[in-house]
Coordinates of C-alpha atoms and ligand atoms in Angstrom, one line a residue:
X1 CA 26.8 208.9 75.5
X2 CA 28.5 211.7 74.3
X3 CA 26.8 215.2 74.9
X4 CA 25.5 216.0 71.4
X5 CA 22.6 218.7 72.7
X6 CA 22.0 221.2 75.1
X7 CA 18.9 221.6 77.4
X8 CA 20.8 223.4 80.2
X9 CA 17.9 224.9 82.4
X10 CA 15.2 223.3 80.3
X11 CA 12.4 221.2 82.5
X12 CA 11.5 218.0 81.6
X13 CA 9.0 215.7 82.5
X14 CA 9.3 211.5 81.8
X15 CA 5.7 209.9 82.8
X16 CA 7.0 206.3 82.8
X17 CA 10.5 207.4 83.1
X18 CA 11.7 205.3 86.3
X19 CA 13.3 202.1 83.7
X20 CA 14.2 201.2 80.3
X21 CA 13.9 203.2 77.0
X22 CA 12.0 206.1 79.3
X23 CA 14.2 206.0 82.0
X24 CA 16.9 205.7 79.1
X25 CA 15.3 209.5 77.9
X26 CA 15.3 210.9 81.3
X27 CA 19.4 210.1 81.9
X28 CA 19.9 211.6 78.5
X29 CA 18.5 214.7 79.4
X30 CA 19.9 214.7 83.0
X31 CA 23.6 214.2 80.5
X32 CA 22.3 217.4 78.3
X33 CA 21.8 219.6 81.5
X34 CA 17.8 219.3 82.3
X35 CA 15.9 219.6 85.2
X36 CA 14.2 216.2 85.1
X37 CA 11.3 215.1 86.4
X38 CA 10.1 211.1 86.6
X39 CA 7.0 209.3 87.6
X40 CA 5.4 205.9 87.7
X41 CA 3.3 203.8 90.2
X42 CA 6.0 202.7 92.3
X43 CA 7.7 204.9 95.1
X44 CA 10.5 202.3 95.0
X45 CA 11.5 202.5 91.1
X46 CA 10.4 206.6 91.4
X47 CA 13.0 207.0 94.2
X48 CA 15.6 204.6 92.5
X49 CA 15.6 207.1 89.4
X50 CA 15.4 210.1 91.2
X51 CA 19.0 209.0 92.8
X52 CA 20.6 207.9 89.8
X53 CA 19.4 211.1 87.8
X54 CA 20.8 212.9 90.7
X55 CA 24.1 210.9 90.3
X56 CA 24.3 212.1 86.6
X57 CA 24.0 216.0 88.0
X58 CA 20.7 216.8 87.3
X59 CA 18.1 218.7 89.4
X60 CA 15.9 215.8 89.6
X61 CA 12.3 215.3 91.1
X62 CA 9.9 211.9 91.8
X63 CA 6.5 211.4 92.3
X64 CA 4.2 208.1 92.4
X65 CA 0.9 207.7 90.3
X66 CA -1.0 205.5 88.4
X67 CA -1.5 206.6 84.4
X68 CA -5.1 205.3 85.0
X69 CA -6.1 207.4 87.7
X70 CA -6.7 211.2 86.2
X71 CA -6.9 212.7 89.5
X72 CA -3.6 211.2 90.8
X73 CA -2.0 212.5 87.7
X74 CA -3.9 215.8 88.2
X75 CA -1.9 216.3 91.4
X76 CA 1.0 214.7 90.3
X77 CA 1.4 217.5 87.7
X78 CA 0.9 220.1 90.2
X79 CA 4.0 218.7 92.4
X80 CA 6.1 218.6 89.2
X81 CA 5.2 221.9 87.9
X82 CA 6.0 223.1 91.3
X83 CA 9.3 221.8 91.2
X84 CA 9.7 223.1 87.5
X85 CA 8.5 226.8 89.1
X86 CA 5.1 226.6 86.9
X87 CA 6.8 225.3 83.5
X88 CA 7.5 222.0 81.0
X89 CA 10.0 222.6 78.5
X90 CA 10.1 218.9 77.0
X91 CA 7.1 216.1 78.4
X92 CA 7.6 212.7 77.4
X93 CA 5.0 210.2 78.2
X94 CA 5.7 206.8 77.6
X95 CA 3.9 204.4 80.4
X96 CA 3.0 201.5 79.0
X97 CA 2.3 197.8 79.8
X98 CA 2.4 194.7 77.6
X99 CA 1.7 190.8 78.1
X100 CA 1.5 188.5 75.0
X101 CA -1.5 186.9 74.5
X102 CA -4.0 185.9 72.5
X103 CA -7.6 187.5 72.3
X104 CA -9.3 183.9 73.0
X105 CA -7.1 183.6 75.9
X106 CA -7.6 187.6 77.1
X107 CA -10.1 188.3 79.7
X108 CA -12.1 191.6 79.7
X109 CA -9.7 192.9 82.5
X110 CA -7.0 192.2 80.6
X111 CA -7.6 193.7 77.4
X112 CA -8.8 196.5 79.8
X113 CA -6.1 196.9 82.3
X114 CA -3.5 198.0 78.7
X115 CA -6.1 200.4 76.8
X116 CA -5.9 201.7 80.3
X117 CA -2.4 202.3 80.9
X118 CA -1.5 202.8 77.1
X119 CA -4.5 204.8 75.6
X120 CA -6.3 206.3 78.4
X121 CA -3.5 207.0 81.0
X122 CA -1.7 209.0 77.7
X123 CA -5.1 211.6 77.2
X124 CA -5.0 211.6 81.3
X125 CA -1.1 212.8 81.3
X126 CA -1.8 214.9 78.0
X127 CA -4.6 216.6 79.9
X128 CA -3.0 217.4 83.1
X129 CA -0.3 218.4 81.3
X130 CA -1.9 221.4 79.0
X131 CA -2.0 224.3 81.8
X132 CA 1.8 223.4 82.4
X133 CA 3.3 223.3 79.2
X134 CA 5.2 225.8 77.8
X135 CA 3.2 228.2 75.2
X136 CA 4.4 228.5 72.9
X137 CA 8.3 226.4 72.9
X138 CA 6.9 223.0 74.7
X139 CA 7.6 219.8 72.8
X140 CA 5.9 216.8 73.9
X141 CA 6.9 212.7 72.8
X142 CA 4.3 210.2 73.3
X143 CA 6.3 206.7 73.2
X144 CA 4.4 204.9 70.8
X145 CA 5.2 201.0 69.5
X146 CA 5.3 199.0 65.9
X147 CA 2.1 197.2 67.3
X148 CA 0.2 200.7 66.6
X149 CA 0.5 200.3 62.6
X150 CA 1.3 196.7 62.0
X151 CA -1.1 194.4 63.6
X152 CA 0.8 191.4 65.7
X153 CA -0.5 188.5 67.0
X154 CA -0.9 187.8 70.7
X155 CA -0.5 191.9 70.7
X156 CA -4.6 193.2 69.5
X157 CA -4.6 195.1 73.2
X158 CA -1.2 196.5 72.9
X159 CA -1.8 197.5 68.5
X160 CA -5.3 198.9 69.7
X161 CA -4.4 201.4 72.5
X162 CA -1.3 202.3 70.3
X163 CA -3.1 202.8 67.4
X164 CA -5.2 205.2 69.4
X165 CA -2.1 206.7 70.8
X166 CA -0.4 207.7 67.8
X167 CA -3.8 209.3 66.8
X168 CA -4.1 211.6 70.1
X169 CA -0.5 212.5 68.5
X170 CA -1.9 213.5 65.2
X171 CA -4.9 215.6 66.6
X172 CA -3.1 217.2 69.6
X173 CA -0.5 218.5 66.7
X174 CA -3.7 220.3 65.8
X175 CA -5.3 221.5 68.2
X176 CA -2.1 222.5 70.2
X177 CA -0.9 223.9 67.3
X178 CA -1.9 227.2 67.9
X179 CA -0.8 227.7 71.7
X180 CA 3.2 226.5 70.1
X181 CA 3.5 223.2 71.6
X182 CA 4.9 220.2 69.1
X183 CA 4.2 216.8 69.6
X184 CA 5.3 214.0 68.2
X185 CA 5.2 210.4 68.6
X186 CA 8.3 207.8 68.3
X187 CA 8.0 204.3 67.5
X188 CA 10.8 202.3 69.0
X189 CA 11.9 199.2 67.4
X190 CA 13.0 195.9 69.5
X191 CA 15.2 197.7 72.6
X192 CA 17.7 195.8 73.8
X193 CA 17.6 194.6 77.7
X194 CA 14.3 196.2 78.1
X195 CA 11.2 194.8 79.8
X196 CA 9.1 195.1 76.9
X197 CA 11.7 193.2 74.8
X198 CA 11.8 190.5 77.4
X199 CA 8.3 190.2 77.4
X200 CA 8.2 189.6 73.7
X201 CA 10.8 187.7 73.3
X202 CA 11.9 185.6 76.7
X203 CA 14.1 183.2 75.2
X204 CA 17.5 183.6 73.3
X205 CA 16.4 182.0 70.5
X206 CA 13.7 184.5 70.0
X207 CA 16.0 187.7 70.7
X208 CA 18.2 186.2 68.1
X209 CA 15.6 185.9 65.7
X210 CA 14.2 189.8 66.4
X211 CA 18.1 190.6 65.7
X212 CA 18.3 189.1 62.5
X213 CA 15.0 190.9 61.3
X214 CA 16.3 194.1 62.0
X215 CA 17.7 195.5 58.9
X216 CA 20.4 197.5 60.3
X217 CA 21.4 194.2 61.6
X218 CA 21.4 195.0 65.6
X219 CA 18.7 196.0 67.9
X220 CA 18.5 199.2 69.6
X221 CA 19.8 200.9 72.0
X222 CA 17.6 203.2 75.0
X223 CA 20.5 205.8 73.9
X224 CA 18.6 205.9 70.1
X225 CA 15.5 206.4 71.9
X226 CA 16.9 209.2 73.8
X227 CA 19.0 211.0 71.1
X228 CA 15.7 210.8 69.0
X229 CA 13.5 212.6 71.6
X230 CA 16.2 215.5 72.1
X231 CA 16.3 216.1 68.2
X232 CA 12.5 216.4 68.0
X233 CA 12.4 218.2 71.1
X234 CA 15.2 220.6 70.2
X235 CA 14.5 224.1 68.9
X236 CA 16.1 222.5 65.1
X237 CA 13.1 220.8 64.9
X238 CA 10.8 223.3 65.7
X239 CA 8.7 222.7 62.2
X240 CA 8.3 219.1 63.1
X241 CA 4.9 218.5 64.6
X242 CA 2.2 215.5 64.3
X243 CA 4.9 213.1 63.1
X244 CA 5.4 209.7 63.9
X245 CA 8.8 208.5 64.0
X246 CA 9.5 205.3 63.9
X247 CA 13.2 204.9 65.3
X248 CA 13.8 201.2 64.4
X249 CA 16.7 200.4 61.9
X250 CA 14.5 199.9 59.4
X251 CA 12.4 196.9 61.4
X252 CA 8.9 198.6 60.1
X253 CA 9.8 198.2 56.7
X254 CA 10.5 194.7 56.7
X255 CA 10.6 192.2 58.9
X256 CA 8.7 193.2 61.8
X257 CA 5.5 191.2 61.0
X258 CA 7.0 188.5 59.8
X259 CA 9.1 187.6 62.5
X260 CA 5.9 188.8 65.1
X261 CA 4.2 185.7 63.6
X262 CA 8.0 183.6 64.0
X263 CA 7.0 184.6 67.8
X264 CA 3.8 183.9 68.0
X265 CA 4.2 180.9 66.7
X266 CA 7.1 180.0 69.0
X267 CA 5.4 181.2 71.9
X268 CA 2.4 178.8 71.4
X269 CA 4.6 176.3 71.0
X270 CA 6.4 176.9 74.5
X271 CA 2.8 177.4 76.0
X272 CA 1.7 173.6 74.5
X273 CA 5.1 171.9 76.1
Ligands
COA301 N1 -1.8 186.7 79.6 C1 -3.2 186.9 79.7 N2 -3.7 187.8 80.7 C2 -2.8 188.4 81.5 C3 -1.4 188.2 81.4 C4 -1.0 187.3 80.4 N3 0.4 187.1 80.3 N4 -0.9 189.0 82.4 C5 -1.9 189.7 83.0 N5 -3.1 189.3 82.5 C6 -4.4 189.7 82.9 C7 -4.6 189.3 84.4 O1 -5.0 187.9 84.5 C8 -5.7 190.3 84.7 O2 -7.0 189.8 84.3 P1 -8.1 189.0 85.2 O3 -8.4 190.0 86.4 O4 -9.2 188.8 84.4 O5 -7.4 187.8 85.7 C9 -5.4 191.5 83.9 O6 -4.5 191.1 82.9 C10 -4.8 192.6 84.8 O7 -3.7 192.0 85.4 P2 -3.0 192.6 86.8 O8 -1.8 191.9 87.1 O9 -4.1 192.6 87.8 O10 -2.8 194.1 86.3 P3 -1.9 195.2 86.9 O11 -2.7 196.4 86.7 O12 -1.3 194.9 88.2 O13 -0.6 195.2 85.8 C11 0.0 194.6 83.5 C12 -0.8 195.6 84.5 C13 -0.8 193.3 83.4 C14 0.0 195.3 82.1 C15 1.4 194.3 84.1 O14 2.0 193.4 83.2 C16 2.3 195.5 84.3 O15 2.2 196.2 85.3 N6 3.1 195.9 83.3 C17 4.0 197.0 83.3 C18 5.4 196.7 82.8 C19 5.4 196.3 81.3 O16 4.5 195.7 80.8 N7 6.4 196.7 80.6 C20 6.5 196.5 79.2 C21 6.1 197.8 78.5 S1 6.0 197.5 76.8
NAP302 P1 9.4 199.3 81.1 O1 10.8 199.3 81.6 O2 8.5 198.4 81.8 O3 8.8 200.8 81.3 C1 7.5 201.1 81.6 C2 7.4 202.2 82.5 O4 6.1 202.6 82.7 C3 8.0 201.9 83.9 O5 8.6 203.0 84.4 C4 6.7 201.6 84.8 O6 7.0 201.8 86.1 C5 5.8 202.6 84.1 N1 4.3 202.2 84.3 C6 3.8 201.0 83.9 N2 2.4 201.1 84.2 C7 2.2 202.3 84.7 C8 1.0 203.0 85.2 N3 -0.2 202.3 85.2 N4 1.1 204.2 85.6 C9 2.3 204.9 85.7 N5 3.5 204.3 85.2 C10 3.4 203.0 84.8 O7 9.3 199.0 79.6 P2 10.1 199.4 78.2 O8 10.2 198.2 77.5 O9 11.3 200.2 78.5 O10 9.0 200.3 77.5 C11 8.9 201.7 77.6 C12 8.0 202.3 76.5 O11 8.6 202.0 75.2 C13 6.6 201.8 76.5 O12 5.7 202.8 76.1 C14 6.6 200.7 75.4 O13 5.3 200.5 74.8 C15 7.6 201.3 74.4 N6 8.2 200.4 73.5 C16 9.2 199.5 74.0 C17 9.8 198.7 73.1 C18 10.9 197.8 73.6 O14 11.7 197.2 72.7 N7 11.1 197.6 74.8 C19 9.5 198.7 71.7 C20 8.5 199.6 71.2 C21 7.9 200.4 72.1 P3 6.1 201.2 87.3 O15 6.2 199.7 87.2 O16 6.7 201.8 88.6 O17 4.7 201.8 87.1

């Protein structure tokens, strides 16, 4: 990835950001001179990250919690912001957890454990994040999905706490408006080699079949994902607030339904054999 923005000195913060798309974001920053920050529930994957942001230059910091637990967020914050010297430039929160199934075969704790990790764990990181946030200058990302305006089966947990996402998006653009802190949501299409892609799509039959849905004819990379967040978090964009950006060649605006059923329907089929 060539260095296409500048964030020298700027702190940023990736809840979620120790694989994939997120950990995708934090490396681009780490390229575009941040101090970056990472956390997620493992120690393991957090000190994993922390080594190869390290490896790209950056200033880099790790801690370990759980989205659904607001007090381990609370302090998890508080070490960051310590790290940071009391400030987040750019937060991007993006921790997430998917499973396909359907809602006759979902148990309560199921449905549960995502709205938990999606929905809730995103007002528990947009909480603790307020008192640290740059005011006014902060931009925060949530890392939204397709799911959240186009309902899929064997997805109703994932559209639902999305759904409810994107909306935190939209009234946070409000009522943060007037301390100065943007925040947007992106809506990444199919990523390539990522968990939640694999998840979806666990055969290469079915990746081939997301491909060829895509109307820009590939799917993406966790470098679109990461050059999208820097342009919305950069001070060009500093107009943009309570958008949501889908960042998907086109996928939303055709294709992405059908070929959700084409899975669905695929992935009933490998369930029955
Ligand atoms: N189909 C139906 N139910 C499933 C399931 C599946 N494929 N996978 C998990 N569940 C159910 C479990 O059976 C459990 O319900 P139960 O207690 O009634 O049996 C419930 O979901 C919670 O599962 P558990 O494994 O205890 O939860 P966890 O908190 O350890 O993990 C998940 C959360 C389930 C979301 C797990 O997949 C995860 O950690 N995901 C993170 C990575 C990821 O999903 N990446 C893609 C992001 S898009
Ligand atoms: P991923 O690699 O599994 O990333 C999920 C991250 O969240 C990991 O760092 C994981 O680390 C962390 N996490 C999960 N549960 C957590 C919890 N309870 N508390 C704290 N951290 C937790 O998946 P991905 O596919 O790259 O997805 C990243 C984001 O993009 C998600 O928000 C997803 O919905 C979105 N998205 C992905 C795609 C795609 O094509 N992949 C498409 C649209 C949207 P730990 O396991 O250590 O907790």
């Amino acid at each position: 990835m060539s260095a296409k923005f500048d964030f020298s000195g700027k702190n940023i913060f990736v809840v979620g950001g120790t694989s994939g798309i997120n950990l995708g974001i934090a490396c681009g920053f780490a390229r575009w001179g941040a101090n970056v920050a990472v956390a997620s529930r493992k120690q393991e994957k957090v000190d994993n990250a922390v080594s190869k942001l390290k490896g790209l230059g950056a200033n880099a910091f790790g801690v370990a919690f759980d989205v659904r637990h607001a007090e381990d967020v609370e302090s998890g914050f508080a070490k960051v912001a310590d790290f940071f010297n009391g400030t987040i430039d750019v937060l991007i929160s993006g921790a997430a957890g998917n499973f396909p199934s359907r809602v006759n075969d979902m148990s309560v704790n199921a449905i549960r454990s995502v709205l938990e990790i999606d929905l809730l764990g995103t007002f528990h990181v947009m909480k603790a994040s307020h008192a640290y946030l740059k005011k006014p200058g902060a931009s925060v990302v949530n890392i939204s999905a397709p799911q959240a305006f186009l309902p899929m089966s064997h997805q109703a947990h994932v559209c639902s706490a999305k759904a409810g996402v994107d909306m935190i998006t939209r009234t946070l653009s409000m009522e943060w408006g007037s301390d100065g802190i943007r925040i947007n949501s992106i809506v990444p299409g199919p990523i390539a080699g990522t968990e939640g892609m694999d998840r979806l799509a666990p055969t290469p039959a079915l990746q081939e079949a997301v491909t060829r849905s895509v109307p820009l004819g590939r799917q993406g990379s966790v470098d679109d994902i990461a050059n999208a967040a820097a342009m919305l978090s950069s001070e060009q964009s500093s107009y943009i607030s309570g958008v949501i950006l889908p960042v998907d060649g086109g996928w939303s605006q055709s294709g992405a339904t059908d070929v959700m059923t084409k899975l669905s329907n695929m992935l009933d089929n490998m369930k029955a054999k």
